[in-house]
């Protein structure tokens, strides 16, 4: 892997860094990927698991990281980017320390999820959807159907799945995420 | 059971019997509850005999299409001269549907056992369980269960001493509704964008990695062990109306009912009984206006249709819609139908894979036109425009995502035209500031 600087995209709001790129797939992360190899007949099939590993390690998936995944799995960087951008859960720019997804699809919408979303935007100080709060603590997005429609409003904070969130419960729940 | 509520005596509790019982999650807990007996029976039978048993049971796909499961299995090549695969569709993301999640959270070994039986029947050497990326808790529970299955000889090189090798791999999705479409799922599993494939070839001929593949939904597979243990004739007898719909169905009920949750009923149960008796009826002081019975992709029913609807594949069609995944979205008289339909269209516009023009453009324009109607800026011609768009979005694309967007639009305009007209006539306060 050649030394490339980590490119950050403009809307991430993070200053450009010139630090050399540190590869993800060395040591334990490399071993984790190798362990998955026998489960699939092609290298390409390891792409989604590899992207999950990158996001877990780095918080988001930079162009340099996409290139690294491509190199490891023998895919072009352009191909990898095409896949990354297809899926909504991969971050292509840095996000806050805690990433909040709020379901507002119809079953939630008709039961008041928009009020919960508004309460979350107020509490976090994120001015708008997709923006990161100025203290870098939260990023909030609207998500399509989380598959917990009977328990409005379901939200995800990082990997935690929380059901039946009402505007009143928002401060107590989010206080758990410093 | 009507999880998270206690079971209602009018339910027929098979798959949901242990929802809420954390003791059922472990391998030992599951075997103590009678688990893994079905797969032992199946492994002692020829694959063809297992397929025949499934055919005789009348089990049909619970993911939405209702295709007969035994018939689907029988389409796989009889010779295993190249690898065969079973893919379990655990990408539950159809708005209104939240049943597979509870199966995985509470009874992970029921799903693994169903997968093993199916794998034996179709001579598959590997099972991929594709779980949507947002289902972090079900994924963690399934990971533990798969490890336990290997440790106890229920998976791996010699399943229960039968000499058969069946491996199980969990694969996490990454946020894309379309990956619940079976061929999109296969592409996603291969490390590609989740674009649906043109059929034929069908997955049984050329599925994942170009090899023979069967794709079954979580709930379908979870029903399989019960059929192996208690027999096809027993399962077939679970039918209150049309004999082509057999067994039980988990119905996810959400929206404006008093007790939303998952209810397991015998096929043919009246929708009325489910809404008013089991779910406790509508919220206090409210009346039923509309039901989308099969997940959001099916036509909307009005109250009169819901009232006479029987919950099985044929019964819901007779009442003007489809059973689909049986995610029931119940709406009361407080609902703004135009806004509810707009929110559905927005969902489909967001989730279109953008491969087909009719879908990419159709879902986006449908959403924009509904936005201008909601903003009080609609034109008299807009309803016809929406219907024309819907016509061009139905039956003309690689998969049915655009058809799914059109279904609530067309049925919504048909059945709730007055609400659209009120916005167009500016008789209604705009529900949106700008379009």
PDB file of C-alpha atoms in Angstrom, chain A:
ATOM      1  CA  UNK A   1       0.000   0.000   0.000  1.00  0.00           C
ATOM      2  CA  UNK A   2       1.550   3.264  -1.052  1.00  0.00           C
ATOM      3  CA  UNK A   3       1.543   6.125   1.373  1.00  0.00           C
ATOM      4  CA  UNK A   4      -1.378   8.330   0.563  1.00  0.00           C
ATOM      5  CA  UNK A   5      -2.804  11.067   2.644  1.00  0.00           C
ATOM      6  CA  UNK A   6      -6.217  10.515   4.114  1.00  0.00           C
ATOM      7  CA  UNK A   7      -8.642  12.515   2.037  1.00  0.00           C
ATOM      8  CA  UNK A   8     -11.494  14.024   3.891  1.00  0.00           C
ATOM      9  CA  UNK A   9     -14.486  15.294   2.043  1.00  0.00           C
ATOM     10  CA  UNK A  10     -15.571  18.873   2.352  1.00  0.00           C
ATOM     11  CA  UNK A  11     -18.958  18.200   3.949  1.00  0.00           C
ATOM     12  CA  UNK A  12     -17.330  16.293   6.787  1.00  0.00           C
ATOM     13  CA  UNK A  13     -16.140  19.589   8.155  1.00  0.00           C
ATOM     14  CA  UNK A  14     -12.816  18.090   9.176  1.00  0.00           C
ATOM     15  CA  UNK A  15      -9.635  19.858   8.111  1.00  0.00           C
ATOM     16  CA  UNK A  16      -7.465  18.137   5.512  1.00  0.00           C
ATOM     17  CA  UNK A  17      -4.823  16.045   7.110  1.00  0.00           C
ATOM     18  CA  UNK A  18      -1.471  15.286   5.581  1.00  0.00           C
ATOM     19  CA  UNK A  19      -0.686  12.339   7.829  1.00  0.00           C
ATOM     20  CA  UNK A  20       0.320   9.269   5.829  1.00  0.00           C
ATOM     21  CA  UNK A  21      -2.392   6.644   5.404  1.00  0.00           C
ATOM     22  CA  UNK A  22      -2.196   3.863   7.948  1.00  0.00           C
ATOM     23  CA  UNK A  23      -3.484   0.596   6.477  1.00  0.00           C
ATOM     24  CA  UNK A  24      -6.424  -1.106   8.203  1.00  0.00           C
ATOM     25  CA  UNK A  25      -5.731  -4.656   7.079  1.00  0.00           C
ATOM     26  CA  UNK A  26      -2.671  -5.462   9.140  1.00  0.00           C
ATOM     27  CA  UNK A  27      -2.483  -7.553  12.289  1.00  0.00           C
ATOM     28  CA  UNK A  28      -5.795  -8.548  13.862  1.00  0.00           C
ATOM     29  CA  UNK A  29      -7.991  -6.920  11.195  1.00  0.00           C
ATOM     30  CA  UNK A  30      -6.103  -8.757   8.465  1.00  0.00           C
ATOM     31  CA  UNK A  31      -6.473 -12.029  10.361  1.00  0.00           C
ATOM     32  CA  UNK A  32     -10.196 -11.390  10.816  1.00  0.00           C
ATOM     33  CA  UNK A  33     -10.618 -10.983   7.071  1.00  0.00           C
ATOM     34  CA  UNK A  34      -8.533 -14.092   6.357  1.00  0.00           C
ATOM     35  CA  UNK A  35     -10.756 -16.123   8.697  1.00  0.00           C
ATOM     36  CA  UNK A  36     -13.787 -15.205   6.595  1.00  0.00           C
ATOM     37  CA  UNK A  37     -12.114 -16.246   3.337  1.00  0.00           C
ATOM     38  CA  UNK A  38     -13.096 -19.971   3.391  1.00  0.00           C
ATOM     39  CA  UNK A  39     -16.777 -19.043   3.753  1.00  0.00           C
ATOM     40  CA  UNK A  40     -16.932 -17.581   0.243  1.00  0.00           C
ATOM     41  CA  UNK A  41     -15.822 -18.930  -3.127  1.00  0.00           C
ATOM     42  CA  UNK A  42     -14.658 -15.479  -4.327  1.00  0.00           C
ATOM     43  CA  UNK A  43     -12.530 -12.696  -2.867  1.00  0.00           C
ATOM     44  CA  UNK A  44     -15.061 -10.132  -4.069  1.00  0.00           C
ATOM     45  CA  UNK A  45     -17.682 -11.498  -1.658  1.00  0.00           C
ATOM     46  CA  UNK A  46     -15.496 -10.312   1.215  1.00  0.00           C
ATOM     47  CA  UNK A  47     -16.055  -6.694   0.225  1.00  0.00           C
ATOM     48  CA  UNK A  48     -19.039  -5.918   2.473  1.00  0.00           C
ATOM     49  CA  UNK A  49     -17.409  -7.599   5.506  1.00  0.00           C
ATOM     50  CA  UNK A  50     -14.138  -5.746   4.729  1.00  0.00           C
ATOM     51  CA  UNK A  51     -15.957  -2.415   4.574  1.00  0.00           C
ATOM     52  CA  UNK A  52     -17.585  -3.139   7.936  1.00  0.00           C
ATOM     53  CA  UNK A  53     -14.147  -3.777   9.416  1.00  0.00           C
ATOM     54  CA  UNK A  54     -12.829  -0.476   8.017  1.00  0.00           C
ATOM     55  CA  UNK A  55     -15.772   1.458   9.406  1.00  0.00           C
ATOM     56  CA  UNK A  56     -15.415  -0.175  12.818  1.00  0.00           C
ATOM     57  CA  UNK A  57     -11.710   0.663  12.933  1.00  0.00           C
ATOM     58  CA  UNK A  58     -11.825   4.147  11.446  1.00  0.00           C
ATOM     59  CA  UNK A  59     -15.390   5.376  11.970  1.00  0.00           C
ATOM     60  CA  UNK A  60     -15.810   6.039   8.262  1.00  0.00           C
ATOM     61  CA  UNK A  61     -14.526   4.868   4.891  1.00  0.00           C
ATOM     62  CA  UNK A  62     -12.123   7.242   3.174  1.00  0.00           C
ATOM     63  CA  UNK A  63     -11.101   7.039  -0.474  1.00  0.00           C
ATOM     64  CA  UNK A  64      -7.708   5.799   0.654  1.00  0.00           C
ATOM     65  CA  UNK A  65      -9.372   3.064   2.685  1.00  0.00           C
ATOM     66  CA  UNK A  66     -11.496   2.128  -0.335  1.00  0.00           C
ATOM     67  CA  UNK A  67      -8.297   1.829  -2.345  1.00  0.00           C
ATOM     68  CA  UNK A  68      -6.786  -0.379   0.337  1.00  0.00           C
ATOM     69  CA  UNK A  69      -9.853  -2.658   0.377  1.00  0.00           C
ATOM     70  CA  UNK A  70      -9.565  -2.844  -3.408  1.00  0.00           C
ATOM     71  CA  UNK A  71      -5.909  -3.769  -3.222  1.00  0.00           C
ATOM     72  CA  UNK A  72      -6.507  -6.480  -0.630  1.00  0.00           C
ATOM     73  CA  UNK A  73      -9.453  -7.984  -2.503  1.00  0.00           C
ATOM     74  CA  UNK A  74      -8.096  -7.407  -6.035  1.00  0.00           C
ATOM     75  CA  UNK A  75     -10.802  -4.924  -7.013  1.00  0.00           C
ATOM     76  CA  UNK A  76     -10.388  -1.452  -8.487  1.00  0.00           C
ATOM     77  CA  UNK A  77     -10.862   1.596  -6.238  1.00  0.00           C
ATOM     78  CA  UNK A  78     -13.659   2.784  -8.534  1.00  0.00           C
ATOM     79  CA  UNK A  79     -15.475  -0.522  -8.136  1.00  0.00           C
ATOM     80  CA  UNK A  80     -15.155  -0.355  -4.366  1.00  0.00           C
ATOM     81  CA  UNK A  81     -16.463   3.210  -4.320  1.00  0.00           C
ATOM     82  CA  UNK A  82     -19.433   2.137  -6.425  1.00  0.00           C
ATOM     83  CA  UNK A  83     -20.328  -0.467  -3.809  1.00  0.00           C
ATOM     84  CA  UNK A  84     -19.664   1.767  -0.783  1.00  0.00           C
ATOM     85  CA  UNK A  85     -21.934   4.508  -2.104  1.00  0.00           C
ATOM     86  CA  UNK A  86     -24.771   2.071  -2.856  1.00  0.00           C
ATOM     87  CA  UNK A  87     -25.301   1.192   0.809  1.00  0.00           C
ATOM     88  CA  UNK A  88     -26.596   3.790   3.251  1.00  0.00           C
ATOM     89  CA  UNK A  89     -24.831   2.484   6.362  1.00  0.00           C
ATOM     90  CA  UNK A  90     -21.288   3.105   5.139  1.00  0.00           C
ATOM     91  CA  UNK A  91     -20.066   6.594   5.964  1.00  0.00           C
ATOM     92  CA  UNK A  92     -18.078   8.260   3.199  1.00  0.00           C
ATOM     93  CA  UNK A  93     -17.203  11.190   5.411  1.00  0.00           C
ATOM     94  CA  UNK A  94     -16.524  11.552   9.133  1.00  0.00           C
ATOM     95  CA  UNK A  95     -19.536  11.618  11.428  1.00  0.00           C
ATOM     96  CA  UNK A  96     -20.018  12.622  15.067  1.00  0.00           C
ATOM     97  CA  UNK A  97     -18.888  10.384  17.934  1.00  0.00           C
ATOM     98  CA  UNK A  98     -22.429   9.073  18.054  1.00  0.00           C
ATOM     99  CA  UNK A  99     -24.412   8.412  14.925  1.00  0.00           C
ATOM    100  CA  UNK A 100     -28.178   8.589  15.392  1.00  0.00           C
ATOM    101  CA  UNK A 101     -30.653   7.130  12.912  1.00  0.00           C
ATOM    102  CA  UNK A 102     -34.322   7.942  13.377  1.00  0.00           C
ATOM    103  CA  UNK A 103     -37.026   6.010  11.532  1.00  0.00           C
ATOM    104  CA  UNK A 104     -39.672   8.206   9.920  1.00  0.00           C
ATOM    105  CA  UNK A 105     -41.125   5.836   7.317  1.00  0.00           C
ATOM    106  CA  UNK A 106     -44.947   5.721   7.107  1.00  0.00           C
ATOM    107  CA  UNK A 107     -45.796   3.402  10.024  1.00  0.00           C
ATOM    108  CA  UNK A 108     -43.631   5.581  12.302  1.00  0.00           C
ATOM    109  CA  UNK A 109     -44.644   8.808  10.611  1.00  0.00           C
ATOM    110  CA  UNK A 110     -48.355   8.269  11.275  1.00  0.00           C
ATOM    111  CA  UNK A 111     -47.549   7.625  14.950  1.00  0.00           C
ATOM    112  CA  UNK A 112     -45.583  10.808  15.539  1.00  0.00           C
ATOM    113  CA  UNK A 113     -41.954   9.970  14.742  1.00  0.00           C
ATOM    114  CA  UNK A 114     -41.354  13.431  13.270  1.00  0.00           C
ATOM    115  CA  UNK A 115     -41.846  14.989  16.720  1.00  0.00           C
ATOM    116  CA  UNK A 116     -39.269  12.580  18.135  1.00  0.00           C
ATOM    117  CA  UNK A 117     -36.888  13.488  15.324  1.00  0.00           C
ATOM    118  CA  UNK A 118     -37.387  17.193  16.060  1.00  0.00           C
ATOM    119  CA  UNK A 119     -36.689  16.592  19.757  1.00  0.00           C
ATOM    120  CA  UNK A 120     -33.485  14.752  18.873  1.00  0.00           C
ATOM    121  CA  UNK A 121     -32.332  17.548  16.568  1.00  0.00           C
ATOM    122  CA  UNK A 122     -33.038  20.046  19.356  1.00  0.00           C
ATOM    123  CA  UNK A 123     -31.224  18.060  22.042  1.00  0.00           C
ATOM    124  CA  UNK A 124     -28.152  17.360  19.943  1.00  0.00           C
ATOM    125  CA  UNK A 125     -27.871  20.847  18.542  1.00  0.00           C
ATOM    126  CA  UNK A 126     -27.487  19.447  15.055  1.00  0.00           C
ATOM    127  CA  UNK A 127     -28.986  22.168  12.932  1.00  0.00           C
ATOM    128  CA  UNK A 128     -30.174  19.861  10.227  1.00  0.00           C
ATOM    129  CA  UNK A 129     -30.262  16.240   9.142  1.00  0.00           C
ATOM    130  CA  UNK A 130     -26.858  14.900   8.208  1.00  0.00           C
ATOM    131  CA  UNK A 131     -24.977  17.716   9.939  1.00  0.00           C
ATOM    132  CA  UNK A 132     -22.642  17.077  12.864  1.00  0.00           C
ATOM    133  CA  UNK A 133     -23.109  19.056  16.078  1.00  0.00           C
ATOM    134  CA  UNK A 134     -20.439  21.710  16.653  1.00  0.00           C
ATOM    135  CA  UNK A 135     -18.987  19.745  19.584  1.00  0.00           C
ATOM    136  CA  UNK A 136     -18.522  16.745  17.306  1.00  0.00           C
ATOM    137  CA  UNK A 137     -20.721  14.616  19.553  1.00  0.00           C
ATOM    138  CA  UNK A 138     -23.683  13.744  17.328  1.00  0.00           C
ATOM    139  CA  UNK A 139     -24.740  13.294  13.737  1.00  0.00           C
ATOM    140  CA  UNK A 140     -28.451  12.684  13.146  1.00  0.00           C
ATOM    141  CA  UNK A 141     -30.053  11.240  10.038  1.00  0.00           C
ATOM    142  CA  UNK A 142     -33.512  10.120   9.038  1.00  0.00           C
ATOM    143  CA  UNK A 143     -33.507   6.423   8.161  1.00  0.00           C
ATOM    144  CA  UNK A 144     -35.968   4.388   6.128  1.00  0.00           C
ATOM    145  CA  UNK A 145     -37.866   1.617   7.962  1.00  0.00           C
ATOM    146  CA  UNK A 146     -35.837   0.119  10.815  1.00  0.00           C
ATOM    147  CA  UNK A 147     -38.165  -2.887  11.025  1.00  0.00           C
ATOM    148  CA  UNK A 148     -39.635  -2.227  14.459  1.00  0.00           C
ATOM    149  CA  UNK A 149     -42.854  -0.546  13.290  1.00  0.00           C
ATOM    150  CA  UNK A 150     -44.908  -1.656  16.302  1.00  0.00           C
ATOM    151  CA  UNK A 151     -42.630   0.223  18.675  1.00  0.00           C
ATOM    152  CA  UNK A 152     -42.633   3.812  17.450  1.00  0.00           C
ATOM    153  CA  UNK A 153     -40.189   5.499  17.311  1.00  0.00           C
ATOM    154  CA  UNK A 154     -37.294   3.076  16.881  1.00  0.00           C
ATOM    155  CA  UNK A 155     -33.905   4.762  16.673  1.00  0.00           C
ATOM    156  CA  UNK A 156     -30.342   3.555  16.439  1.00  0.00           C
ATOM    157  CA  UNK A 157     -27.538   5.218  18.326  1.00  0.00           C
ATOM    158  CA  UNK A 158     -24.340   3.719  16.931  1.00  0.00           C
ATOM    159  CA  UNK A 159     -25.022  -0.049  17.169  1.00  0.00           C
ATOM    160  CA  UNK A 160     -27.670   0.271  19.886  1.00  0.00           C
ATOM    161  CA  UNK A 161     -31.245  -0.302  18.787  1.00  0.00           C
ATOM    162  CA  UNK A 162     -33.716   1.603  20.986  1.00  0.00           C
ATOM    163  CA  UNK A 163     -37.498   1.238  20.711  1.00  0.00           C
ATOM    164  CA  UNK A 164     -40.502   3.347  21.658  1.00  0.00           C
ATOM    165  CA  UNK A 165     -38.609   6.630  21.829  1.00  0.00           C
ATOM    166  CA  UNK A 166     -40.850   9.613  22.535  1.00  0.00           C
ATOM    167  CA  UNK A 167     -39.808  13.279  22.624  1.00  0.00           C
ATOM    168  CA  UNK A 168     -39.965  13.103  26.444  1.00  0.00           C
ATOM    169  CA  UNK A 169     -37.485  10.195  26.604  1.00  0.00           C
ATOM    170  CA  UNK A 170     -34.911  11.831  24.307  1.00  0.00           C
ATOM    171  CA  UNK A 171     -32.796  13.671  26.936  1.00  0.00           C
ATOM    172  CA  UNK A 172     -32.466  10.621  29.216  1.00  0.00           C
ATOM    173  CA  UNK A 173     -31.561   8.318  26.355  1.00  0.00           C
ATOM    174  CA  UNK A 174     -29.016  10.589  24.702  1.00  0.00           C
ATOM    175  CA  UNK A 175     -27.370  11.530  28.006  1.00  0.00           C
ATOM    176  CA  UNK A 176     -25.969   8.001  27.943  1.00  0.00           C
ATOM    177  CA  UNK A 177     -23.837   8.935  24.933  1.00  0.00           C
ATOM    178  CA  UNK A 178     -21.223  11.482  26.052  1.00  0.00           C
TER     179      UNK A 178
END
